[in-house]
CSV table of C-alpha atoms in Angstrom, one decimal:
chain,number,residue,atom,x,y,z
A,1,UNK,CA,-12.8,3.8,32.0
A,2,UNK,CA,-11.9,4.3,27.6
A,3,UNK,CA,-8.8,5.5,27.4
A,4,UNK,CA,-8.7,8.5,24.5
A,5,UNK,CA,-6.6,8.7,21.4
A,6,UNK,CA,-8.1,11.5,19.8
A,7,UNK,CA,-5.9,14.4,18.8
A,8,UNK,CA,-7.5,17.6,16.1
A,9,UNK,CA,-6.2,16.6,12.8
A,10,UNK,CA,-3.5,15.7,11.0
A,11,UNK,CA,-1.4,18.5,11.9
A,12,UNK,CA,-1.4,17.4,15.9
A,13,UNK,CA,-1.4,14.0,14.5
A,14,UNK,CA,1.5,14.5,12.8
A,15,UNK,CA,3.6,16.1,14.9
A,16,UNK,CA,6.8,14.8,16.1
A,17,UNK,CA,7.8,13.3,12.8
A,18,UNK,CA,11.5,14.4,12.3
A,19,UNK,CA,14.3,14.3,9.8
A,20,UNK,CA,15.9,10.6,9.1
A,21,UNK,CA,13.1,9.0,10.8
A,22,UNK,CA,11.1,5.3,9.8
A,23,UNK,CA,7.6,5.3,8.7
A,24,UNK,CA,5.2,3.0,8.3
A,25,UNK,CA,2.8,3.6,5.9
A,26,UNK,CA,-0.2,1.2,5.3
A,27,UNK,CA,-1.7,0.7,1.8
A,28,UNK,CA,-2.1,-1.8,-1.2
A,29,UNK,CA,-1.5,0.6,-4.0
A,30,UNK,CA,-3.3,3.8,-3.7
A,31,UNK,CA,-5.9,1.0,-2.1
A,32,UNK,CA,-6.3,2.4,2.0
A,33,UNK,CA,-3.8,4.4,2.1
A,34,UNK,CA,-3.2,7.2,5.1
A,35,UNK,CA,-3.7,10.1,1.9
A,36,UNK,CA,-4.3,13.0,4.8
A,37,UNK,CA,-0.8,12.4,6.7
A,38,UNK,CA,0.7,11.8,3.4
A,39,UNK,CA,-0.5,15.2,2.5
A,40,UNK,CA,0.7,16.3,5.9
A,41,UNK,CA,4.2,14.9,5.1
A,42,UNK,CA,5.0,17.0,2.3
A,43,UNK,CA,3.6,20.2,3.8
A,44,UNK,CA,6.4,19.5,7.1
A,45,UNK,CA,8.8,19.4,4.5
A,46,UNK,CA,10.6,16.3,6.7
A,47,UNK,CA,13.9,14.7,4.8
A,48,UNK,CA,16.2,11.6,4.5
A,49,UNK,CA,12.6,9.3,6.5
A,50,UNK,CA,12.9,5.4,5.1
A,51,UNK,CA,9.6,4.6,4.2
A,52,UNK,CA,8.3,1.2,5.1
A,53,UNK,CA,5.5,0.7,2.6
A,54,UNK,CA,4.8,-2.5,0.3
A,55,UNK,CA,4.4,0.2,-2.7
A,56,UNK,CA,5.6,4.1,-3.4
A,57,UNK,CA,2.4,5.3,-4.7
A,58,UNK,CA,2.1,6.9,-8.4
A,59,UNK,CA,3.6,9.6,-9.8
A,60,UNK,CA,2.1,12.3,-8.2
A,61,UNK,CA,-0.2,10.8,-6.1
A,62,UNK,CA,0.3,8.5,-2.7
A,63,UNK,CA,4.0,8.2,-1.5
A,64,UNK,CA,5.2,9.8,-5.0
A,65,UNK,CA,4.0,12.8,-3.4
A,66,UNK,CA,7.1,12.4,-1.3
A,67,UNK,CA,9.2,11.2,-3.8
A,68,UNK,CA,8.9,14.2,-5.7
A,69,UNK,CA,10.0,16.4,-3.3
A,70,UNK,CA,13.2,14.1,-2.7
A,71,UNK,CA,11.9,13.4,0.7
A,72,UNK,CA,12.5,9.6,0.9
A,73,UNK,CA,16.1,8.8,1.6
A,74,UNK,CA,15.1,4.8,1.7
A,75,UNK,CA,11.7,2.4,0.5
A,76,UNK,CA,11.3,-0.9,1.9
A,77,UNK,CA,8.5,-2.3,-0.3
A,78,UNK,CA,7.8,-5.4,-2.4
A,79,UNK,CA,6.7,-3.7,-5.5
A,80,UNK,CA,7.5,-0.7,-6.7
A,81,UNK,CA,6.2,-0.4,-10.5
A,82,UNK,CA,3.9,1.5,-11.9
A,83,UNK,CA,6.1,4.5,-11.2
A,84,UNK,CA,8.5,7.0,-12.8
A,85,UNK,CA,9.9,9.4,-10.8
A,86,UNK,CA,10.9,6.2,-8.0
A,87,UNK,CA,12.3,4.0,-10.7
A,88,UNK,CA,14.5,7.5,-11.8
A,89,UNK,CA,15.6,7.9,-8.4
A,90,UNK,CA,16.3,3.9,-8.0
A,91,UNK,CA,18.9,3.7,-11.0
A,92,UNK,CA,20.5,7.2,-10.7
A,93,UNK,CA,21.5,6.2,-7.0
A,94,UNK,CA,19.4,9.4,-5.1
A,95,UNK,CA,17.1,6.8,-3.4
A,96,UNK,CA,18.2,3.1,-1.6
A,97,UNK,CA,15.5,0.5,-2.6
A,98,UNK,CA,15.3,-2.8,-0.1
A,99,UNK,CA,13.1,-5.1,-2.4
A,100,UNK,CA,11.5,-7.6,-0.1
A,101,UNK,CA,9.1,-10.5,-0.6
A,102,UNK,CA,5.3,-9.2,0.2
A,103,UNK,CA,4.8,-12.0,2.6
A,104,UNK,CA,8.3,-11.4,4.2
A,105,UNK,CA,7.7,-7.8,4.7
A,106,UNK,CA,4.0,-8.8,5.8
A,107,UNK,CA,5.2,-11.1,8.3
A,108,UNK,CA,8.4,-9.2,9.3
A,109,UNK,CA,6.2,-5.8,10.4
A,110,UNK,CA,4.3,-7.8,12.3
A,111,UNK,CA,6.8,-9.9,13.9
A,112,UNK,CA,7.5,-5.9,14.9
A,113,UNK,CA,4.5,-6.0,16.5
A,114,UNK,CA,4.1,-8.9,18.3
A,115,UNK,CA,8.0,-8.6,20.2
A,116,UNK,CA,9.1,-11.8,17.6
A,117,UNK,CA,13.0,-10.0,16.8
A,118,UNK,CA,13.0,-12.5,13.7
A,119,UNK,CA,11.6,-15.9,12.1
A,120,UNK,CA,12.3,-18.6,9.2
A,121,UNK,CA,10.6,-18.5,6.3
A,122,UNK,CA,11.4,-20.3,2.5
A,123,UNK,CA,10.1,-17.4,0.4
A,124,UNK,CA,13.8,-15.9,-1.1
A,125,UNK,CA,15.5,-19.1,-0.7
A,126,UNK,CA,18.1,-19.2,-3.1
A,127,UNK,CA,17.5,-15.5,-4.3
A,128,UNK,CA,19.4,-12.0,-4.1
A,129,UNK,CA,16.7,-12.0,-1.0
A,130,UNK,CA,18.5,-14.5,0.4
A,131,UNK,CA,22.2,-12.4,0.1
A,132,UNK,CA,23.6,-12.6,3.8
A,133,UNK,CA,21.0,-13.8,5.5
A,134,UNK,CA,20.9,-17.0,7.9
A,135,UNK,CA,20.6,-19.9,6.1
A,136,UNK,CA,18.4,-23.5,7.9
A,137,UNK,CA,16.5,-26.3,6.9
A,138,UNK,CA,13.6,-27.3,8.8
A,139,UNK,CA,11.9,-30.6,7.7
A,140,UNK,CA,14.3,-31.0,4.9
A,141,UNK,CA,13.9,-27.8,3.3
A,142,UNK,CA,15.9,-24.5,3.2
A,143,UNK,CA,14.6,-21.3,5.0
A,144,UNK,CA,15.4,-18.2,5.5
A,145,UNK,CA,16.3,-16.1,8.7
A,146,UNK,CA,14.4,-12.5,8.5
A,147,UNK,CA,14.6,-10.1,10.9
A,148,UNK,CA,11.7,-7.6,12.3
A,149,UNK,CA,10.7,-4.5,11.2
A,150,UNK,CA,9.4,-1.6,13.3
A,151,UNK,CA,8.9,2.2,12.9
A,152,UNK,CA,9.6,5.5,14.5
A,153,UNK,CA,5.7,6.3,13.4
A,154,UNK,CA,3.3,4.2,11.6
A,155,UNK,CA,0.8,5.9,9.9
A,156,UNK,CA,-2.7,3.8,8.8
A,157,UNK,CA,-5.7,4.5,7.5
A,158,UNK,CA,-9.1,2.8,8.5
A,159,UNK,CA,-13.0,2.7,7.5
A,160,UNK,CA,-15.1,3.3,11.1
A,161,UNK,CA,-12.3,4.1,14.6
A,162,UNK,CA,-14.1,5.3,17.8
A,163,UNK,CA,-12.5,7.2,20.7
A,164,UNK,CA,-10.6,4.5,21.7
A,165,UNK,CA,-8.3,4.0,19.0
A,166,UNK,CA,-10.4,0.4,18.2
A,167,UNK,CA,-10.5,0.5,14.1
A,168,UNK,CA,-12.4,-1.1,11.4
A,169,UNK,CA,-11.5,-1.5,8.1
A,170,UNK,CA,-13.1,-1.7,4.6
A,171,UNK,CA,-12.4,-4.5,1.7
A,172,UNK,CA,-9.4,-4.8,0.1
A,173,UNK,CA,-8.4,-1.8,2.0
A,174,UNK,CA,-6.6,-3.4,5.5
A,175,UNK,CA,-3.5,-5.2,3.8
A,176,UNK,CA,-0.6,-3.8,5.7
A,177,UNK,CA,-3.0,-1.9,8.2
A,178,UNK,CA,-3.2,-3.4,10.9
A,179,UNK,CA,0.1,-5.3,11.1
A,180,UNK,CA,1.8,-1.4,10.7
A,181,UNK,CA,-0.5,0.0,13.1
A,182,UNK,CA,1.0,-3.2,15.6
A,183,UNK,CA,5.0,-2.3,14.6
A,184,UNK,CA,4.9,1.5,15.0
A,185,UNK,CA,6.2,2.8,18.0
A,186,UNK,CA,3.9,5.8,17.8
A,187,UNK,CA,1.0,4.6,15.4
A,188,UNK,CA,-1.5,7.2,13.8
A,189,UNK,CA,-5.2,6.0,12.6
A,190,UNK,CA,-6.8,8.1,10.2
A,191,UNK,CA,-10.3,6.7,10.0
A,192,UNK,CA,-13.4,7.7,7.4
A,193,UNK,CA,-15.6,8.0,10.0
A,194,UNK,CA,-14.7,8.8,14.1
A,195,UNK,CA,-17.6,6.9,16.6
A,196,UNK,CA,-17.7,7.5,20.6
A,197,UNK,CA,-16.9,4.5,22.1
A,198,UNK,CA,-19.7,2.0,22.5
A,199,UNK,CA,-20.6,2.7,18.5
A,200,UNK,CA,-18.2,0.3,17.2
A,201,UNK,CA,-19.1,-3.6,18.1
A,202,UNK,CA,-16.5,-5.3,19.9
A,203,UNK,CA,-17.3,-8.5,18.1
A,204,UNK,CA,-15.7,-6.6,14.9
A,205,UNK,CA,-12.9,-4.8,15.7
A,206,UNK,CA,-10.0,-5.9,13.3
A,207,UNK,CA,-6.9,-3.1,15.1
A,208,UNK,CA,-7.7,-3.5,18.8
A,209,UNK,CA,-6.9,0.2,19.6
A,210,UNK,CA,-3.8,-0.8,22.5
A,211,UNK,CA,-2.0,-0.5,18.8
A,212,UNK,CA,-2.8,3.3,17.6
A,213,UNK,CA,-1.6,6.5,19.9
A,214,UNK,CA,-3.4,9.1,18.2
A,215,UNK,CA,-6.8,9.1,15.9
A,216,UNK,CA,-9.1,11.5,13.7
A,217,UNK,CA,-11.0,11.8,11.0
A,218,UNK,CA,-9.4,12.4,7.9
A,219,UNK,CA,-11.1,15.6,5.8
A,220,UNK,CA,-11.6,14.0,2.5
A,221,UNK,CA,-10.0,10.5,0.9
A,222,UNK,CA,-9.5,11.1,-3.1
A,223,UNK,CA,-9.5,7.3,-2.7
A,224,UNK,CA,-7.8,7.1,-6.6
A,225,UNK,CA,-8.2,3.8,-8.6
A,226,UNK,CA,-4.9,2.4,-10.1
A,227,UNK,CA,-7.3,0.4,-12.3
A,228,UNK,CA,-10.3,1.1,-13.6
A,229,UNK,CA,-11.6,-2.4,-14.5
A,230,UNK,CA,-15.3,-3.0,-15.2
A,231,UNK,CA,-17.3,-5.1,-17.1
A,232,UNK,CA,-21.0,-3.8,-19.1
A,233,UNK,CA,-23.7,-3.8,-17.5
A,234,UNK,CA,-25.7,-7.6,-18.1
A,235,UNK,CA,-22.8,-9.5,-19.3
A,236,UNK,CA,-22.5,-12.7,-17.4
A,237,UNK,CA,-20.7,-12.9,-13.9
B,1,UNK,CA,-1.0,-22.3,-31.6
B,2,UNK,CA,-2.7,-21.0,-29.0
B,3,UNK,CA,-3.4,-17.1,-27.4
B,4,UNK,CA,-3.7,-15.6,-24.3
B,5,UNK,CA,-7.4,-17.0,-23.9
B,6,UNK,CA,-5.8,-20.6,-25.0
B,7,UNK,CA,-3.2,-20.8,-22.8
B,8,UNK,CA,-5.8,-20.0,-20.1
B,9,UNK,CA,-8.4,-21.9,-20.8
B,10,UNK,CA,-5.7,-24.8,-20.6
B,11,UNK,CA,-4.3,-24.2,-17.2
B,12,UNK,CA,-8.2,-23.7,-16.1
B,13,UNK,CA,-7.9,-27.7,-16.8
B,14,UNK,CA,-5.8,-28.7,-14.0
B,15,UNK,CA,-8.6,-26.8,-11.6
B,16,UNK,CA,-10.1,-29.3,-9.0
B,17,UNK,CA,-13.3,-29.3,-7.8
B,18,UNK,CA,-13.1,-27.6,-4.2
B,19,UNK,CA,-9.6,-25.6,-4.4
B,20,UNK,CA,-8.0,-22.4,-3.3
B,21,UNK,CA,-6.5,-21.0,-6.7
B,22,UNK,CA,-4.0,-18.0,-6.2
B,23,UNK,CA,-3.7,-16.1,-10.5
B,24,UNK,CA,-0.7,-13.7,-10.7
B,25,UNK,CA,-1.1,-10.7,-13.2
B,26,UNK,CA,-1.7,-11.1,-16.7
B,27,UNK,CA,-2.0,-14.4,-18.7
B,28,UNK,CA,-2.7,-16.5,-14.9
B,29,UNK,CA,-5.6,-13.7,-14.5
B,30,UNK,CA,-7.5,-15.1,-17.3
B,31,UNK,CA,-7.9,-18.3,-16.1
B,32,UNK,CA,-10.9,-17.8,-13.6
B,33,UNK,CA,-13.3,-17.5,-16.4
B,34,UNK,CA,-12.5,-21.0,-18.4
B,35,UNK,CA,-13.5,-22.6,-14.6
B,36,UNK,CA,-15.9,-25.7,-15.6
B,37,UNK,CA,-19.4,-24.5,-15.1
B,38,UNK,CA,-20.6,-26.5,-11.5
B,39,UNK,CA,-16.6,-26.2,-9.8
B,40,UNK,CA,-16.0,-25.3,-5.9
B,41,UNK,CA,-13.1,-22.8,-6.4
B,42,UNK,CA,-12.4,-20.4,-4.8
B,43,UNK,CA,-9.7,-17.5,-6.4
B,44,UNK,CA,-7.5,-15.6,-3.5
B,45,UNK,CA,-5.9,-12.5,-4.0
B,46,UNK,CA,-2.8,-12.4,-1.9
B,47,UNK,CA,-3.7,-8.1,-1.0
B,48,UNK,CA,-6.8,-10.1,1.2
B,49,UNK,CA,-9.5,-11.5,-0.4
B,50,UNK,CA,-10.6,-15.2,-0.8
B,51,UNK,CA,-13.8,-15.8,-3.3
B,52,UNK,CA,-12.9,-12.8,-5.5
B,53,UNK,CA,-15.5,-12.4,-8.3
B,54,UNK,CA,-15.7,-10.7,-11.7
B,55,UNK,CA,-15.0,-7.2,-12.5
B,56,UNK,CA,-17.0,-4.7,-11.1
B,57,UNK,CA,-20.3,-3.4,-13.2
B,58,UNK,CA,-19.7,-0.3,-14.5
B,59,UNK,CA,-20.2,2.8,-12.3
B,60,UNK,CA,-19.8,0.1,-9.4
B,61,UNK,CA,-16.1,0.1,-8.9
B,62,UNK,CA,-15.2,0.4,-5.5
B,63,UNK,CA,-12.0,1.7,-4.9
B,64,UNK,CA,-11.7,0.1,-1.7
B,65,UNK,CA,-12.0,-3.6,-3.4
B,66,UNK,CA,-9.1,-4.2,-5.8
B,67,UNK,CA,-7.3,-7.3,-7.0
B,68,UNK,CA,-3.4,-7.8,-6.4
B,69,UNK,CA,-3.0,-6.6,-10.0
B,70,UNK,CA,-4.6,-3.5,-8.5
B,71,UNK,CA,-7.9,-3.6,-10.4
B,72,UNK,CA,-10.9,-3.4,-9.4
B,73,UNK,CA,-12.6,-6.2,-8.4
B,74,UNK,CA,-15.9,-7.8,-6.9
B,75,UNK,CA,-16.6,-9.9,-4.0
B,76,UNK,CA,-18.8,-13.5,-4.5
B,77,UNK,CA,-21.3,-14.5,-1.8
B,78,UNK,CA,-19.0,-16.3,0.7
B,79,UNK,CA,-16.0,-13.9,0.4
B,80,UNK,CA,-14.0,-12.2,3.2
B,81,UNK,CA,-11.3,-9.9,3.7
B,82,UNK,CA,-7.9,-10.8,5.7
B,83,UNK,CA,-5.1,-8.3,6.1
B,84,UNK,CA,-1.3,-9.1,4.4
B,85,UNK,CA,-0.3,-11.3,7.3
B,86,UNK,CA,-3.2,-13.5,7.5
B,87,UNK,CA,-3.0,-13.5,3.3
B,88,UNK,CA,0.5,-15.1,3.3
B,89,UNK,CA,-0.2,-17.5,5.9
B,90,UNK,CA,-3.0,-18.7,3.8
B,91,UNK,CA,-0.2,-19.0,0.9
B,92,UNK,CA,3.3,-20.0,3.1
B,93,UNK,CA,0.8,-22.3,5.3
B,94,UNK,CA,0.2,-24.4,1.8
B,95,UNK,CA,-4.0,-23.8,2.5
B,96,UNK,CA,-4.0,-22.6,-1.7
B,97,UNK,CA,-3.8,-25.4,-3.5
B,98,UNK,CA,-2.8,-24.3,-7.0
B,99,UNK,CA,-0.5,-20.9,-7.9
B,100,UNK,CA,-0.7,-19.7,-11.5
B,101,UNK,CA,2.2,-17.4,-12.5
B,102,UNK,CA,3.7,-15.8,-15.6
B,103,UNK,CA,7.2,-15.9,-15.8
B,104,UNK,CA,10.0,-14.2,-17.9
B,105,UNK,CA,12.7,-17.7,-17.6
B,106,UNK,CA,12.2,-21.2,-16.6
B,107,UNK,CA,14.3,-23.5,-16.2
B,108,UNK,CA,15.1,-27.7,-16.7
B,109,UNK,CA,15.4,-27.7,-12.8
B,110,UNK,CA,12.5,-25.6,-12.0
B,111,UNK,CA,14.1,-22.7,-11.3
B,112,UNK,CA,11.9,-19.4,-11.7
B,113,UNK,CA,12.6,-15.6,-13.0
B,114,UNK,CA,9.8,-13.2,-13.4
B,115,UNK,CA,11.0,-10.2,-11.2
B,116,UNK,CA,14.4,-7.7,-12.4
B,117,UNK,CA,16.0,-7.7,-15.7
B,118,UNK,CA,19.2,-5.6,-14.3
B,119,UNK,CA,19.7,-2.5,-15.0
B,120,UNK,CA,16.4,-2.6,-17.0
B,121,UNK,CA,13.6,-3.1,-15.5
B,122,UNK,CA,13.2,-3.4,-11.5
B,123,UNK,CA,9.4,-4.0,-10.6
B,124,UNK,CA,10.0,-6.2,-7.6
B,125,UNK,CA,9.3,-9.6,-6.6
B,126,UNK,CA,5.3,-8.9,-5.0
B,127,UNK,CA,4.2,-12.0,-3.6
B,128,UNK,CA,5.8,-14.0,-6.6
B,129,UNK,CA,8.4,-15.5,-4.1
B,130,UNK,CA,6.4,-16.3,-1.1
B,131,UNK,CA,3.7,-18.1,-4.0
B,132,UNK,CA,6.4,-19.7,-5.7
B,133,UNK,CA,8.5,-20.9,-1.8
B,134,UNK,CA,5.6,-22.6,-0.9
B,135,UNK,CA,3.2,-23.3,-3.4
B,136,UNK,CA,2.7,-27.5,-4.0
B,137,UNK,CA,1.2,-26.8,-7.2
B,138,UNK,CA,2.8,-24.5,-9.5
B,139,UNK,CA,1.7,-24.1,-12.9
B,140,UNK,CA,3.8,-20.9,-14.6
B,141,UNK,CA,1.1,-19.1,-18.2
B,142,UNK,CA,3.3,-17.6,-20.3
B,143,UNK,CA,4.8,-17.6,-24.2
B,144,UNK,CA,7.5,-20.3,-25.6
B,145,UNK,CA,9.6,-17.3,-26.6
B,146,UNK,CA,10.8,-13.7,-25.8
B,147,UNK,CA,10.1,-10.5,-28.4
B,148,UNK,CA,13.3,-11.3,-30.2
B,149,UNK,CA,12.3,-15.1,-30.3
B,150,UNK,CA,14.6,-16.4,-27.8
B,151,UNK,CA,13.3,-19.3,-26.0
B,152,UNK,CA,12.1,-18.9,-22.4
B,153,UNK,CA,12.6,-22.5,-21.4
B,154,UNK,CA,16.7,-22.4,-20.7
B,155,UNK,CA,19.2,-25.2,-19.3
B,156,UNK,CA,19.6,-21.9,-16.3
B,157,UNK,CA,18.1,-18.9,-16.2
B,158,UNK,CA,20.0,-15.7,-17.1
B,159,UNK,CA,18.2,-13.4,-15.0
B,160,UNK,CA,17.6,-12.7,-11.1
B,161,UNK,CA,15.6,-16.0,-9.8
B,162,UNK,CA,12.7,-15.8,-7.7
B,163,UNK,CA,12.1,-19.1,-6.8
B,164,UNK,CA,15.0,-22.3,-7.2
B,165,UNK,CA,13.4,-25.7,-8.3
B,166,UNK,CA,9.4,-24.7,-7.6
B,167,UNK,CA,7.6,-24.8,-11.0
B,168,UNK,CA,6.6,-28.5,-11.6
B,169,UNK,CA,4.3,-27.5,-15.3
B,170,UNK,CA,4.3,-25.3,-17.9
B,171,UNK,CA,2.0,-24.3,-21.1
B,172,UNK,CA,3.0,-21.9,-23.3
B,173,UNK,CA,1.7,-21.3,-26.8
B,174,UNK,CA,3.0,-24.1,-27.8
B,175,UNK,CA,3.0,-26.9,-25.6
B,176,UNK,CA,2.3,-28.1,-22.2
B,177,UNK,CA,5.2,-29.4,-20.1
B,178,UNK,CA,6.5,-30.8,-17.3
B,179,UNK,CA,9.5,-30.7,-15.1
B,180,UNK,CA,11.1,-33.3,-13.4
B,181,UNK,CA,14.8,-34.6,-13.3
B,182,UNK,CA,16.7,-31.7,-14.0
B,183,UNK,CA,14.3,-31.9,-17.9
B,184,UNK,CA,11.5,-30.4,-19.2
B,185,UNK,CA,8.8,-33.6,-20.8
B,186,UNK,CA,6.5,-32.8,-23.7
B,187,UNK,CA,3.0,-33.7,-22.3
B,188,UNK,CA,1.4,-32.4,-24.7
B,189,UNK,CA,1.5,-29.8,-27.5
B,190,UNK,CA,-0.8,-26.6,-29.2
B,191,UNK,CA,-3.7,-27.5,-32.2
B,192,UNK,CA,-1.7,-27.3,-35.1
B,193,UNK,CA,2.2,-27.1,-33.6
B,194,UNK,CA,4.4,-29.7,-34.5
B,195,UNK,CA,7.1,-31.6,-32.4
B,196,UNK,CA,9.5,-30.3,-34.2
B,197,UNK,CA,8.7,-26.7,-33.5
B,198,UNK,CA,8.7,-26.9,-29.9
B,199,UNK,CA,11.8,-28.6,-30.0
B,200,UNK,CA,13.9,-25.6,-31.8
B,201,UNK,CA,11.9,-23.1,-29.7
B,202,UNK,CA,13.1,-25.1,-26.8
B,203,UNK,CA,16.7,-24.5,-24.6
B,204,UNK,CA,16.4,-26.7,-22.0
B,205,UNK,CA,16.9,-29.9,-22.9
B,206,UNK,CA,13.4,-31.3,-23.6
B,207,UNK,CA,12.8,-35.4,-23.6
B,208,UNK,CA,9.7,-36.3,-26.3
B,209,UNK,CA,7.5,-39.2,-25.8
B,210,UNK,CA,7.0,-41.2,-29.2
B,211,UNK,CA,3.5,-39.9,-28.8
B,212,UNK,CA,2.9,-36.4,-27.9
B,213,UNK,CA,-1.2,-35.8,-28.1
B,214,UNK,CA,-2.4,-32.2,-29.4
B,215,UNK,CA,-4.0,-30.4,-26.2
B,216,UNK,CA,-8.6,-31.2,-26.2
B,217,UNK,CA,-9.9,-27.6,-25.2
């Protein structure tokens, strides 16, 4: 028998999130972000949270909503452009920001979920990122020691999910979601389509349900596009 | 002197058949438009796609399908999607043969700065630090001078670094330069640009051979 992870909706899914917690949020830019849970975090009004997310949303959407309500104490990200309120809070010192290389961020989340406390990487050697970190040479090349990341809650967004919490992502909306699902003490998956067990092909599942504690079908997904780039009809490919 | 498309056209000549290539945001993105016909090349975008295609036809944009610049894109036949850890395994593990990225400054020992101007602009490094730390072939695409007319090819970078001793080749609006033994080496000049103009616009040590061919584009 499979173990059901289904909760009634976003309210039940986000129960237990408290001030001061560390939260992981999947997504790259606005692609593959847990929109429903972010709305709920705004409603709950949790404060002083640390958010681990590749980006910080844009003004008024995604994590930008939590920023405008001054709910975030610290951001751990790799790229935070395109957000004026973020920049204002960072430069004024209201918001603590830890910028880390994107590959190191992904691997630190993966390591956190995989029981690896730390690893060496060449990324960031000789830069500000390496300050205070152990340096060690492997094969004649310097590497820095990066530690694993975990979170009290991880919020991920998937295309399809089943009752057992197995997840399938769509296109580049996968990004950080699988690693963050692994690294959350409690991982909440919001999906576009929730199906009974047996409907997803076990060969096609990206994130096994063992990494997911709560799952629900999101009520709506705006899926805002950050940079709409197109070519005219009849143009060569 | 080259415009942005000219720089991209010249960099496209660096691409070899059978290569996986990561293109950064800005001028590097344009390189995809100038790849020699018939060449088998796949573009990787670090947010999780190999086999990136052109922008979608108007009306068929998919919010779930973007590149690292957050632009809507398409996927070529044979494309594959993956998570961010797998994406950087490709990059860190040296499975990607060429990385093209922009820079604010490059130094004559191959250091690069492109992610932060203290007190003014802090957008973050994104994937740039992982890319420059691991790629065997890094080509920097940039203007030779900044908006104030100051050289971006320096003895040492003044801005916070993205990577150390990693850049091997720089293609600017004025020239192609290689970096080795702590100096810039002038390889080619852009059409209509004199060697003296390049010397004047380069602050770092520049080695000029007796004959500097003009680029063929």
